[in-house]
Coordinates of C-alpha atoms and ligand atoms in Angstrom, one line a residue:
M21 CA 37.8 -105.6 222.1
C22 CA 38.7 -108.3 224.7
G23 CA 41.2 -108.4 227.6
I24 CA 44.1 -110.9 227.5
V25 CA 46.4 -111.8 230.5
G26 CA 49.1 -114.4 230.9
Y27 CA 51.8 -115.3 233.4
I28 CA 54.7 -117.8 233.5
G29 CA 57.1 -117.8 236.4
T30 CA 57.7 -119.2 239.9
K31 CA 54.6 -117.8 241.5
H32 CA 51.0 -119.1 241.6
A33 CA 49.5 -118.0 238.3
Y34 CA 45.8 -117.9 239.2
P35 CA 45.7 -114.8 241.5
I36 CA 47.8 -112.9 239.0
L37 CA 45.5 -113.8 236.2
I38 CA 42.3 -112.9 238.0
K39 CA 43.7 -109.6 239.2
G40 CA 44.8 -108.9 235.6
L41 CA 41.4 -109.6 234.3
E42 CA 39.9 -107.2 236.8
R43 CA 42.2 -104.5 235.5
L44 CA 41.1 -105.2 231.9
E45 CA 37.4 -105.7 232.6
Y46 CA 36.7 -102.2 231.0
R47 CA 37.7 -103.8 227.7
G48 CA 34.9 -106.3 227.7
Y49 CA 32.8 -108.1 230.3
D50 CA 30.3 -110.6 228.9
S51 CA 32.3 -113.7 229.8
A52 CA 35.7 -114.7 231.1
G53 CA 38.0 -117.7 231.5
V54 CA 41.4 -119.0 232.6
A55 CA 43.6 -121.9 231.6
M56 CA 46.5 -123.1 233.8
I57 CA 48.9 -126.0 233.6
S58 CA 48.5 -127.5 237.1
E59 CA 51.1 -128.9 239.4
S60 CA 50.1 -132.4 238.2
G61 CA 50.7 -131.4 234.6
G62 CA 47.0 -131.2 233.6
L63 CA 45.6 -128.4 231.5
N64 CA 42.7 -126.9 233.4
V65 CA 40.3 -124.6 231.6
Y66 CA 37.6 -122.8 233.6
K67 CA 35.1 -120.4 231.9
A68 CA 32.0 -118.5 233.0
K69 CA 29.4 -116.2 231.5
G70 CA 29.3 -112.8 233.1
K71 CA 31.9 -110.8 234.9
V72 CA 35.3 -111.8 236.3
S73 CA 33.6 -112.1 239.7
D74 CA 31.4 -114.8 238.3
L75 CA 34.5 -116.6 237.1
K76 CA 36.1 -116.3 240.5
A77 CA 33.0 -117.8 242.1
F78 CA 33.1 -120.6 239.5
C79 CA 36.7 -121.4 240.3
E80 CA 36.4 -121.5 244.1
E81 CA 36.3 -125.3 244.4
K82 CA 38.5 -126.0 241.4
D83 CA 42.2 -126.9 241.0
T84 CA 43.8 -123.5 240.3
T85 CA 47.4 -124.6 241.0
G86 CA 50.2 -124.0 238.5
C87 CA 52.7 -121.4 237.6
A88 CA 51.8 -120.9 233.9
G89 CA 48.4 -119.6 232.8
I90 CA 46.5 -117.5 230.4
A91 CA 43.2 -115.7 231.0
H92 CA 40.6 -113.7 228.9
T93 CA 37.7 -111.3 229.5
R94 CA 35.4 -111.2 226.5
W95 CA 33.6 -108.6 224.4
A96 CA 31.8 -110.9 222.0
T97 CA 32.2 -110.3 218.3
H98 CA 31.2 -113.8 217.0
G99 CA 28.9 -116.1 219.0
E100 CA 26.7 -115.3 221.9
P101 CA 28.2 -114.5 225.3
N102 CA 28.1 -117.8 227.2
S103 CA 30.6 -120.2 228.8
T104 CA 31.0 -122.3 225.6
N105 CA 32.0 -119.3 223.5
A106 CA 34.1 -117.8 226.3
H107 CA 37.9 -118.1 226.0
P108 CA 40.2 -119.9 226.5
H109 CA 39.4 -122.4 223.7
F110 CA 41.1 -125.7 223.8
S111 CA 42.1 -127.9 220.9
A112 CA 40.4 -131.2 219.9
S113 CA 42.9 -133.3 221.9
G114 CA 42.8 -131.0 224.9
R115 CA 46.6 -130.4 224.6
L116 CA 46.4 -126.7 223.7
A117 CA 44.5 -123.7 225.1
L118 CA 44.2 -120.4 223.3
I119 CA 42.9 -116.9 224.0
H120 CA 42.3 -114.3 221.3
N121 CA 41.5 -110.6 221.0
G122 CA 40.5 -109.5 217.5
I123 CA 38.4 -110.7 214.5
I124 CA 39.4 -113.5 212.1
E125 CA 37.8 -112.5 208.8
N126 CA 38.3 -115.8 207.0
Y127 CA 37.3 -118.0 209.9
I128 CA 34.4 -119.6 208.0
T129 CA 36.7 -120.8 205.2
L130 CA 39.3 -122.1 207.7
K131 CA 36.6 -123.8 209.8
E132 CA 35.0 -125.5 206.8
K133 CA 38.4 -126.9 205.8
L134 CA 39.0 -128.3 209.4
V135 CA 35.5 -129.7 209.7
S136 CA 36.0 -131.5 206.4
R137 CA 39.0 -133.1 208.0
G138 CA 36.9 -134.3 210.9
I139 CA 37.7 -131.7 213.4
Q140 CA 34.8 -131.1 215.9
F141 CA 34.1 -127.6 217.1
R142 CA 32.5 -126.8 220.5
S143 CA 31.8 -123.0 220.0
A144 CA 30.4 -120.6 217.5
T145 CA 33.5 -118.3 217.7
D146 CA 36.1 -117.3 215.1
S147 CA 38.8 -117.7 217.8
E148 CA 38.3 -121.5 218.3
V149 CA 39.3 -121.9 214.6
L150 CA 42.8 -120.7 215.5
V151 CA 43.5 -123.3 218.2
Q152 CA 42.1 -126.1 216.1
L153 CA 44.1 -125.0 213.1
V154 CA 47.3 -124.9 215.1
E155 CA 46.8 -128.4 216.5
Y156 CA 45.8 -129.8 213.1
I157 CA 49.0 -128.4 211.6
M158 CA 51.1 -129.8 214.5
Q159 CA 49.6 -133.3 214.2
S160 CA 49.5 -133.5 210.4
N161 CA 53.1 -132.3 210.0
G162 CA 54.6 -133.6 213.2
I163 CA 56.0 -130.2 214.1
E164 CA 56.1 -128.3 217.4
L165 CA 53.9 -125.5 218.6
L166 CA 56.0 -122.5 217.4
E167 CA 56.4 -123.7 213.9
A168 CA 52.7 -124.7 213.7
V169 CA 51.7 -121.2 214.9
Q170 CA 53.8 -119.7 212.1
V171 CA 52.3 -121.9 209.5
A172 CA 48.8 -121.3 210.8
L173 CA 49.1 -117.5 211.0
H174 CA 50.2 -117.4 207.3
Q175 CA 46.6 -118.7 206.6
V176 CA 44.8 -116.2 208.8
I177 CA 43.3 -113.0 207.6
G178 CA 42.2 -110.5 210.3
A179 CA 43.2 -109.0 213.5
Y180 CA 44.6 -111.0 216.5
A181 CA 46.4 -110.9 219.7
I182 CA 46.7 -114.5 220.9
A183 CA 48.4 -116.6 223.6
I184 CA 48.7 -120.3 223.6
L185 CA 49.5 -122.9 226.4
D186 CA 50.8 -126.3 225.4
R187 CA 50.3 -129.1 228.1
E188 CA 53.4 -130.8 226.7
H189 CA 55.6 -127.7 227.3
P190 CA 54.5 -126.3 230.7
D191 CA 57.5 -123.9 230.8
T192 CA 56.4 -121.9 227.8
I193 CA 53.7 -119.5 226.6
I194 CA 53.6 -118.5 222.9
C195 CA 51.9 -115.3 221.9
A196 CA 51.4 -113.3 218.7
R197 CA 49.9 -110.1 217.5
Q198 CA 48.5 -108.6 214.3
S199 CA 46.4 -105.4 214.5
S200 CA 45.4 -106.1 218.2
P201 CA 47.6 -104.8 221.0
L202 CA 49.8 -107.2 223.1
V203 CA 52.4 -106.3 225.7
V204 CA 55.0 -108.6 227.3
G205 CA 56.2 -107.7 230.8
L206 CA 59.7 -108.7 231.8
G207 CA 59.5 -109.7 235.5
N208 CA 62.4 -109.1 237.9
D209 CA 62.4 -112.7 238.9
E210 CA 62.7 -114.0 235.3
A211 CA 58.9 -114.3 235.1
F212 CA 57.0 -113.2 232.0
Y213 CA 53.7 -111.4 232.0
L214 CA 51.5 -110.7 229.0
A215 CA 48.4 -108.5 228.5
S216 CA 46.4 -106.5 226.1
D217 CA 47.8 -103.3 227.7
A218 CA 50.3 -102.6 230.4
S219 CA 47.7 -102.0 233.2
P220 CA 47.7 -105.7 234.5
I221 CA 51.6 -105.7 234.3
A222 CA 52.5 -102.4 235.9
E223 CA 52.3 -103.6 239.5
Y224 CA 54.8 -106.3 238.8
T225 CA 57.4 -104.7 236.5
D226 CA 58.0 -101.5 234.7
K227 CA 59.9 -103.2 231.8
V228 CA 57.7 -104.0 228.9
V229 CA 57.9 -104.9 225.2
Y230 CA 55.0 -103.7 223.0
L231 CA 54.9 -106.4 220.4
N232 CA 54.6 -105.3 216.8
D233 CA 52.4 -106.6 214.0
G234 CA 53.7 -109.9 212.8
D235 CA 55.6 -110.6 216.0
I236 CA 55.5 -114.1 217.6
A237 CA 56.9 -114.2 221.1
V238 CA 58.2 -117.2 223.0
L239 CA 57.9 -116.8 226.8
Q240 CA 60.0 -119.6 228.2
L241 CA 61.1 -119.9 231.8
G242 CA 64.8 -119.5 232.3
Q243 CA 65.3 -118.1 228.8
E244 CA 65.6 -114.6 227.4
L245 CA 62.4 -113.3 225.6
K246 CA 62.5 -114.6 222.1
V247 CA 60.6 -112.8 219.3
V248 CA 60.4 -114.1 215.7
N249 CA 58.1 -113.4 212.8
M250 CA 56.0 -115.8 210.8
D251 CA 59.1 -116.7 208.7
N252 CA 61.0 -117.4 211.8
E253 CA 63.3 -114.4 211.4
T254 CA 64.5 -113.2 214.8
Q255 CA 63.2 -109.8 215.9
T256 CA 64.9 -107.5 218.4
P257 CA 62.5 -106.8 221.3
N258 CA 62.4 -103.1 222.1
V259 CA 62.2 -102.9 226.0
K260 CA 60.5 -99.8 227.3
Q261 CA 59.9 -98.4 230.7
I262 CA 56.2 -97.9 231.8
D263 CA 55.9 -94.2 232.9
V264 CA 52.2 -93.6 233.4
T265 CA 49.9 -94.3 236.3
L266 CA 47.8 -97.5 236.5
G267 CA 44.6 -95.5 236.2
Q268 CA 46.0 -93.8 233.0
L269 CA 47.1 -97.2 231.7
E270 CA 43.6 -98.5 231.8
K271 CA 42.6 -95.5 229.7
G272 CA 45.4 -96.1 227.3
G273 CA 47.3 -93.1 228.7
Y274 CA 44.3 -90.8 228.3
P275 CA 42.9 -88.9 231.3
Y276 CA 39.4 -90.1 230.6
F277 CA 37.8 -92.9 228.7
M278 CA 35.7 -90.4 226.7
L279 CA 38.9 -88.8 225.2
K280 CA 40.3 -92.3 224.5
E281 CA 37.1 -93.3 222.8
I282 CA 37.0 -90.0 220.7
F283 CA 40.5 -90.8 219.5
E284 CA 39.9 -94.4 218.8
Q285 CA 37.1 -93.7 216.4
P286 CA 39.2 -94.1 213.2
S287 CA 40.3 -97.6 214.3
C288 CA 36.8 -98.5 215.6
L289 CA 35.3 -97.6 212.2
R290 CA 37.9 -99.7 210.5
D291 CA 36.7 -102.6 212.7
C292 CA 33.1 -101.7 212.0
M293 CA 33.7 -101.9 208.2
R294 CA 36.1 -104.8 208.4
G295 CA 34.8 -107.9 206.6
R296 CA 31.8 -105.9 205.3
I297 CA 33.5 -103.7 202.7
N298 CA 35.8 -105.7 200.6
V299 CA 39.4 -104.7 200.2
D300 CA 38.7 -103.3 196.7
A301 CA 36.1 -101.1 198.3
D302 CA 33.7 -101.7 195.5
R303 CA 30.9 -103.4 197.4
I304 CA 29.3 -103.9 200.8
T305 CA 28.3 -107.3 202.1
L306 CA 25.9 -107.4 205.1
S307 CA 24.6 -110.8 206.0
A308 CA 21.4 -109.4 207.4
V309 CA 20.6 -107.9 203.9
I310 CA 21.4 -111.2 202.3
D311 CA 19.3 -113.2 204.7
Y312 CA 16.3 -110.8 204.7
R313 CA 16.7 -109.2 201.3
E314 CA 13.0 -109.2 200.4
K315 CA 12.0 -107.5 203.6
L316 CA 14.6 -104.8 203.4
V317 CA 14.7 -104.1 199.7
N318 CA 10.9 -104.1 199.3
A319 CA 10.2 -102.0 202.5
R320 CA 7.4 -99.5 201.9
R321 CA 8.3 -97.6 205.1
I322 CA 11.1 -97.6 207.7
I323 CA 10.4 -96.5 211.3
I324 CA 13.6 -95.8 213.4
V325 CA 13.2 -96.0 217.1
A326 CA 15.9 -94.9 219.5
C327 CA 16.8 -92.6 222.4
G328 CA 19.4 -89.8 222.9
T329 CA 22.5 -90.0 220.7
S330 CA 21.2 -93.1 219.0
W331 CA 18.1 -91.1 218.0
H332 CA 20.4 -88.5 216.5
A333 CA 22.1 -91.3 214.5
G334 CA 18.6 -92.3 213.4
L335 CA 18.0 -88.8 212.0
I336 CA 21.0 -89.2 209.8
G337 CA 19.8 -92.7 208.8
K338 CA 16.5 -91.1 207.7
Q339 CA 18.3 -88.8 205.2
L340 CA 20.4 -91.7 204.0
F341 CA 17.5 -94.1 203.4
E342 CA 15.3 -91.4 201.8
S343 CA 17.9 -89.9 199.6
L344 CA 19.7 -93.2 198.6
C345 CA 16.9 -95.8 198.8
R346 CA 13.9 -93.6 198.2
I347 CA 12.1 -95.3 201.2
P348 CA 10.1 -93.0 203.5
V349 CA 11.4 -93.0 207.0
S350 CA 10.0 -91.7 210.3
V351 CA 12.4 -91.3 213.3
E352 CA 10.7 -91.8 216.7
Y353 CA 11.8 -91.2 220.2
A354 CA 11.2 -94.7 221.6
S355 CA 9.7 -93.3 224.8
E356 CA 7.0 -91.4 222.8
F357 CA 6.5 -94.1 220.2
R358 CA 5.6 -96.7 222.8
Y359 CA 2.8 -94.8 224.3
R360 CA 1.1 -92.9 221.5
D361 CA -0.6 -95.9 219.9
P362 CA 1.3 -95.5 216.6
V363 CA 0.2 -96.9 213.2
I364 CA 2.4 -99.8 212.4
Y365 CA 1.9 -101.9 209.3
P366 CA 3.1 -105.6 209.0
D367 CA 5.2 -104.6 206.0
D368 CA 6.9 -101.8 208.0
V369 CA 10.6 -102.2 208.7
V370 CA 11.4 -101.0 212.3
I371 CA 15.1 -100.3 213.0
A372 CA 16.0 -100.1 216.7
I373 CA 19.3 -98.3 217.3
S374 CA 21.0 -98.7 220.7
Q375 CA 24.6 -98.8 221.9
S376 CA 23.9 -100.8 225.0
G377 CA 21.1 -102.9 223.6
E378 CA 19.3 -102.6 226.9
T379 CA 17.5 -99.2 226.8
A380 CA 14.0 -99.9 228.3
D381 CA 12.1 -97.5 226.1
T382 CA 13.7 -98.9 222.9
L383 CA 13.0 -102.4 224.0
A384 CA 9.3 -101.5 224.6
A385 CA 9.1 -99.9 221.2
I386 CA 10.5 -103.1 219.6
E387 CA 7.8 -105.1 221.5
L388 CA 5.1 -102.9 220.1
A389 CA 6.4 -103.3 216.6
R390 CA 6.7 -107.1 216.9
K391 CA 3.1 -107.3 218.2
A392 CA 2.0 -105.4 215.1
G393 CA 3.8 -107.9 212.9
A394 CA 6.5 -105.5 211.6
F395 CA 10.0 -106.7 210.7
V396 CA 12.3 -105.5 213.4
F397 CA 16.0 -104.9 212.8
G398 CA 18.7 -104.0 215.4
V399 CA 21.7 -101.7 215.1
C400 CA 23.6 -102.4 218.4
N401 CA 27.1 -102.5 219.9
A402 CA 26.7 -105.0 222.8
I403 CA 26.7 -108.5 221.3
G404 CA 23.9 -110.7 222.7
A405 CA 22.2 -107.8 224.6
S406 CA 18.4 -107.8 224.9
I407 CA 17.7 -105.8 221.8
P408 CA 19.8 -108.0 219.4
R409 CA 18.0 -111.0 221.0
Q410 CA 14.6 -109.4 220.5
T411 CA 15.0 -108.3 216.9
T412 CA 14.7 -110.6 213.9
T413 CA 18.2 -109.6 212.6
G414 CA 20.5 -106.7 212.6
V415 CA 24.1 -105.4 212.3
Y416 CA 26.5 -105.0 215.2
I417 CA 28.6 -101.8 215.1
H418 CA 31.7 -103.6 216.4
V419 CA 33.3 -100.5 218.1
G420 CA 34.2 -102.3 221.3
P421 CA 32.9 -101.4 224.8
E422 CA 32.0 -97.7 225.2
I423 CA 32.8 -96.8 228.8
G424 CA 32.4 -93.1 228.7
V425 CA 28.8 -92.2 229.5
A426 CA 28.7 -89.6 226.8
S427 CA 28.5 -91.6 223.6
T428 CA 31.1 -90.8 220.9
K429 CA 32.5 -93.9 219.0
A430 CA 29.1 -95.6 219.2
F431 CA 27.5 -92.7 217.5
T432 CA 29.9 -92.7 214.6
G433 CA 29.7 -96.5 214.5
Q434 CA 25.9 -96.3 214.2
V435 CA 26.1 -93.8 211.4
T436 CA 28.7 -96.0 209.6
V437 CA 26.4 -99.0 209.9
L438 CA 23.4 -97.0 208.7
S439 CA 25.5 -95.7 205.8
M440 CA 26.5 -99.2 204.8
L441 CA 22.9 -100.5 205.2
A442 CA 21.5 -97.6 203.1
L443 CA 24.1 -98.1 200.3
C444 CA 23.5 -101.9 200.3
I445 CA 19.8 -101.5 200.0
A446 CA 20.0 -98.7 197.5
N447 CA 22.3 -100.9 195.3
E448 CA 19.8 -103.7 195.5
R449 CA 16.9 -101.4 194.7
R450 CA 18.9 -99.8 191.9
T451 CA 17.9 -96.4 193.3
I452 CA 21.5 -95.3 192.9
H453 CA 23.7 -95.9 189.8
G454 CA 26.4 -98.5 190.0
D455 CA 29.2 -96.0 189.6
Q456 CA 27.8 -93.7 192.3
Y457 CA 27.5 -96.8 194.6
K458 CA 31.2 -97.7 194.1
E459 CA 32.3 -94.1 194.5
M460 CA 30.3 -93.8 197.8
V461 CA 31.6 -97.1 199.1
K462 CA 35.2 -96.0 198.4
E463 CA 34.7 -92.7 200.1
L464 CA 33.2 -94.4 203.1
T465 CA 36.5 -96.4 203.5
Q466 CA 38.4 -93.1 203.4
I467 CA 36.5 -91.7 206.4
P468 CA 38.7 -93.2 209.1
A469 CA 41.7 -91.5 207.6
K470 CA 39.8 -88.2 207.4
M471 CA 38.7 -88.6 211.0
E472 CA 42.4 -88.8 211.9
L473 CA 42.8 -85.3 210.2
A474 CA 39.7 -84.0 212.1
L475 CA 41.3 -85.2 215.4
K476 CA 44.2 -82.9 214.7
T477 CA 41.9 -80.0 215.7
N478 CA 42.1 -81.2 219.3
E479 CA 44.8 -78.7 220.4
Q480 CA 43.1 -75.8 218.8
I481 CA 39.8 -76.8 220.5
E482 CA 41.6 -77.3 223.8
R483 CA 42.9 -73.6 223.5
L484 CA 39.4 -72.4 222.5
A485 CA 37.5 -74.2 225.3
P486 CA 38.1 -71.8 228.2
I487 CA 36.4 -69.0 226.2
F488 CA 33.1 -70.8 226.5
T489 CA 33.2 -72.1 230.1
Y490 CA 31.4 -69.0 231.3
A491 CA 28.4 -69.6 229.0
K492 CA 25.0 -70.4 230.4
N493 CA 23.5 -71.2 227.0
C494 CA 24.8 -72.2 223.7
L495 CA 23.2 -72.7 220.3
Y496 CA 24.3 -75.3 217.7
L497 CA 23.2 -74.8 214.1
G498 CA 23.4 -77.1 211.1
R499 CA 21.4 -78.0 208.0
G500 CA 20.6 -81.2 206.1
Y501 CA 22.9 -84.0 207.2
N502 CA 24.5 -81.6 209.7
Y503 CA 21.3 -80.8 211.5
P504 CA 21.5 -84.0 213.6
V505 CA 25.2 -83.2 214.2
A506 CA 24.1 -79.9 215.7
L507 CA 21.7 -81.8 218.0
E508 CA 24.4 -84.2 218.9
G509 CA 27.0 -81.5 219.6
A510 CA 24.5 -79.8 221.9
L511 CA 23.7 -83.0 223.8
K512 CA 27.4 -83.7 224.3
L513 CA 27.9 -80.3 225.9
K514 CA 24.8 -80.5 228.1
E515 CA 25.5 -83.9 229.5
I516 CA 29.1 -83.5 230.5
S517 CA 29.6 -79.7 231.2
Y518 CA 26.0 -79.0 232.4
I519 CA 25.8 -75.9 230.2
H520 CA 22.4 -75.6 228.5
A521 CA 22.7 -76.0 224.8
E522 CA 20.2 -76.4 221.9
G523 CA 20.7 -77.8 218.5
Y524 CA 18.6 -76.2 215.7
P525 CA 18.1 -76.4 212.0
A526 CA 20.1 -73.3 210.9
A527 CA 17.2 -71.9 208.9
E528 CA 14.7 -72.5 211.6
M529 CA 16.5 -70.2 214.0
K530 CA 14.7 -67.2 212.4
H531 CA 11.4 -68.6 213.7
G532 CA 12.1 -67.8 217.4
P533 CA 15.5 -68.7 218.8
I534 CA 17.1 -65.7 217.0
A535 CA 15.6 -63.7 219.8
L536 CA 18.1 -65.3 222.1
I537 CA 21.1 -64.1 220.1
D538 CA 23.5 -61.8 221.9
S539 CA 27.2 -61.6 222.6
E540 CA 26.8 -63.7 225.7
M541 CA 25.6 -66.9 223.9
P542 CA 28.1 -68.8 221.9
V543 CA 26.8 -70.0 218.5
F544 CA 28.5 -73.1 216.9
V545 CA 27.6 -73.5 213.2
I546 CA 28.4 -76.5 211.0
A547 CA 29.2 -74.8 207.7
T548 CA 31.1 -77.5 205.9
R549 CA 31.1 -77.4 202.1
D550 CA 27.8 -79.1 201.0
R551 CA 24.8 -78.2 198.8
L552 CA 23.4 -76.0 201.6
Y553 CA 26.7 -74.1 202.3
E554 CA 25.6 -70.7 201.0
K555 CA 22.3 -70.9 202.9
V556 CA 24.3 -71.6 206.1
I557 CA 26.5 -68.6 205.5
S558 CA 23.4 -66.5 205.3
N559 CA 22.2 -67.9 208.6
I560 CA 25.6 -67.1 210.1
Q561 CA 25.3 -63.5 208.9
E562 CA 21.8 -63.2 210.6
V563 CA 23.5 -64.3 213.9
R564 CA 26.4 -61.8 213.5
A565 CA 24.1 -59.0 212.6
R566 CA 22.6 -59.3 216.1
G567 CA 25.9 -59.3 217.9
G568 CA 26.2 -63.1 218.1
R569 CA 29.6 -64.7 218.3
V570 CA 30.1 -67.5 215.9
T571 CA 32.4 -70.5 215.9
A572 CA 32.2 -72.2 212.5
L573 CA 33.2 -75.7 211.4
V574 CA 34.2 -75.4 207.8
T575 CA 35.8 -77.5 205.0
E576 CA 39.5 -77.0 204.3
G577 CA 40.0 -74.4 201.6
D578 CA 37.1 -72.2 202.6
T579 CA 38.1 -68.6 201.8
Q580 CA 34.8 -66.9 202.7
I581 CA 34.3 -67.9 206.3
Q582 CA 36.8 -65.6 208.0
K583 CA 34.6 -62.7 207.1
F584 CA 31.7 -64.2 209.1
A585 CA 33.1 -66.2 212.0
D586 CA 35.0 -65.4 215.2
H587 CA 36.6 -68.8 215.4
I588 CA 37.1 -71.2 212.6
I589 CA 37.7 -75.0 212.8
T590 CA 38.8 -76.5 209.5
L591 CA 37.9 -80.1 208.5
P592 CA 38.7 -82.4 205.6
D593 CA 36.2 -82.5 202.8
T594 CA 33.9 -85.5 202.2
M595 CA 30.5 -86.2 200.6
D596 CA 27.5 -84.5 202.1
C597 CA 26.1 -87.8 203.5
F598 CA 29.4 -88.6 205.3
Q599 CA 30.0 -85.2 206.8
P600 CA 28.4 -86.1 210.2
L601 CA 31.2 -88.7 210.7
I602 CA 33.7 -85.8 210.4
A603 CA 31.9 -82.8 211.8
S604 CA 30.9 -84.6 215.0
I605 CA 34.5 -85.0 216.1
P606 CA 35.3 -81.4 216.8
L607 CA 32.0 -81.0 218.7
Q608 CA 32.9 -84.1 220.8
L609 CA 36.3 -82.5 221.6
L610 CA 34.7 -79.2 222.3
A611 CA 32.3 -80.6 224.9
Y612 CA 35.1 -82.7 226.4
H613 CA 37.5 -79.7 226.8
I614 CA 34.8 -77.4 228.1
A615 CA 33.8 -80.0 230.7
V616 CA 37.4 -80.5 231.7
C617 CA 37.9 -76.7 232.1
K618 CA 34.9 -76.7 234.3
G619 CA 36.4 -79.5 236.4
K620 CA 33.6 -82.0 235.7
D621 CA 33.8 -85.8 235.9
V622 CA 33.7 -86.4 232.2
D623 CA 33.3 -90.2 232.3
R624 CA 30.7 -90.1 235.0
P625 CA 28.5 -87.0 234.6
R626 CA 25.9 -86.3 237.3
N627 CA 22.4 -87.9 237.1
L628 CA 23.4 -90.0 234.1
A629 CA 23.8 -93.7 233.5
K630 CA 25.5 -95.4 230.6
S631 CA 22.4 -97.5 229.9
V632 CA 18.9 -96.3 230.8
T633 CA 17.4 -99.7 231.6
V634 CA 14.4 -98.3 233.3
E635 CA 11.7 -96.0 231.9
Ligands
AGP723 C1 24.5 -90.3 224.8 O1 25.7 -89.5 225.0 C2 23.8 -90.5 226.1 N1 24.6 -91.2 227.0 C3 22.4 -91.1 225.9 O2 21.6 -90.2 225.2 C4 22.3 -92.4 225.1 O3 22.6 -92.2 223.7 C5 20.9 -93.0 225.2 O4 20.6 -93.2 226.6 C6 20.6 -94.2 224.4 O5 21.4 -95.3 224.8 P1 21.5 -96.6 223.9 O6 22.2 -96.1 222.6 O7 22.4 -97.5 224.7 O8 20.1 -97.1 223.7

C-alpha cells in the first residue's frame, strides 16, 4: 500500500505535495519522490530512499517550482526500497512521469514485450512498466496521453491507482484507478487535488470525488473534472462532502488503526494471494518454491523461529507442515533458540516469521542457523527489511504497513502464506492427493469472503465487551489448530487492555489451571466445528461445572452449544486447518472493544513497540 498525492492549480505545488505525503506516510515509508513541471517547462523528478523527511532534505537545493505535480510514498511490493525503485517513474524519453499504488500481476509479460522493442528499464518495479507502456503506445500510434492510457490499461491485469504528468501538457494530470483507492479534490480556486485517501485533501477542500474502478480522470486547469472509462465513455463524477476529521481520515474513518487493520484483513488476504493462486483456484505458484524446490520439498526437518504473534502463526504452520507435508517441525521462541546452543543440521529448513523483519531475537536466530549451514527462509511483511535480506529466500505477506502495535492483519497474512507454502510443498511431495489439494486451494480463496462474515460479529462483540472490563484474569481455550488461536487471543487482550490472560490447550486445563476457574474469571473457548469439537464441549462442561462463565466461538448451525455457554459467537464454517483465519477475528475484536471500554490507547499500548529491534 503506497501513498499518492497530486496537485494542479495556481499555487506552488511542491509544499502541497510534501505536506500530502506526510499525511500519507502511515501507508508506506520506505522511499518517496515528487515530479513537477517547472516554471521553465522542464519535468523535474526527485526521489530518495527513506522517509518524506529524507526527500525534503534531498530537494532543498533543487528546482521545486511549478504548479503541477505528483508525489508518492512507497511501501515496496516489487523491487528493493531505494531511490531507483522509488516513484515517480519516468518514461524512456523523459516526457512522462507516473506514480502507482497497487500490484501489476502481468508486469513481467508486458516488460518482456517492451524490452524486445528496445525499451530500457531503470528499475526493478512493476510500476515502471506502466509508464513505459503508455509512452510506447503514444509514440507507436501517434496518439495523445489519454487515449494511450486507455489502450495501455486494457492490457494491464492487477490493481492500480495511477497519476501521470506529461511535460508537453503542463496544464493536465491524468489519473486512473482499479482496485486501489484514488480520490480527486475539487479546489475552490479551480485547482484539482488527488490522493490515495482524503486526508491530504481535507485541509484544502471538502468537495471530493471517490473514483470508481475503471475510471480515468482528466484534471485540466480551467476545465470541469472529466471522467471517462477505458472505452472513453463519459462517467458522471459523484461529488461528495468530506465529513470526518483529518485524524479519522488517516485511519480510513476508523477511530484506531487497529480496528481499520482488523477490517481490512479480507482485502489484505486477497492481496496476499493475488498472483500466487491462479484465478481458477486450482494451484498455488510461489517463486521461492520453484527456485528452491529441492531444499524445501526434500526437507527432513523444519525449524520455525519467531516472537510473539509471529510465533503463534508458527504454531499453526507446524500443524500445517506436519499434517500436509509430513515433515517434522519444531517451533522456537527466537529469544530462547539463540542462546540454548540448539542442534541445527545443514539439511534443516529454518523459517523465520516476522511482520517487521527487524526483530533482534529473530535476526540472531537466523544468524545461528546460517552459521550452521541450514537453509533459511523468511516470511515477512516489510519488503527489503533486515530479515528478508538475511534469508536465502522467502515469501512476503503483502498486507501493507501494519501501524497498530497489536498485530492483526499480519498474523492472518502469515498464516495465509504458511498455508500456501504447506499446500505447495505437500503437492510437490505428493503427501496430499491432487483432488484434496485443489479442494483446499479453492477453500483458501474463499477465506476472505468468510472473514467478511466473521467481521459481522463486531456489533455483538462491542455489546459484550463491557461485561469483561472488570476482569483481572481471563482464560482462552482451544484445541488443535485453534490452540494457537487461543494463545493469540490472550496476547491481544493482554497487550492492549492490560488484563492478564492465558491461552491454553483446552484439554490441558485439567492439569492445573482448572483450579483458577470461578465466576469471576471469563473463559473464552474456540469450539468451532472440527474433529475435536466433542472434546472441546467436554472441556466447556468441566469449566461450567465449577461455576466458570463461558463465551464460546462456534460454527454456524451449532445446536448444542446454547446448553453449555453463557455467550455465543457464531462463525462461518471452513476446513479445520483454515479455522484460525476465521476464529482469530472475533478475538481481535474482543480485545479491541474491551481496551476501548477501558479507555486504553489501542494503537500505542504502554511499554510496547511495533518492532522490538533490541534484545
Ligand atoms: C503482536 O501483537 C506483538 N506486537 C508482538 O508480539 C509481535 O508479534 C512480536 O514483537 C514479533 O514482531 P515481528 O513479527 O515484527 O517480528
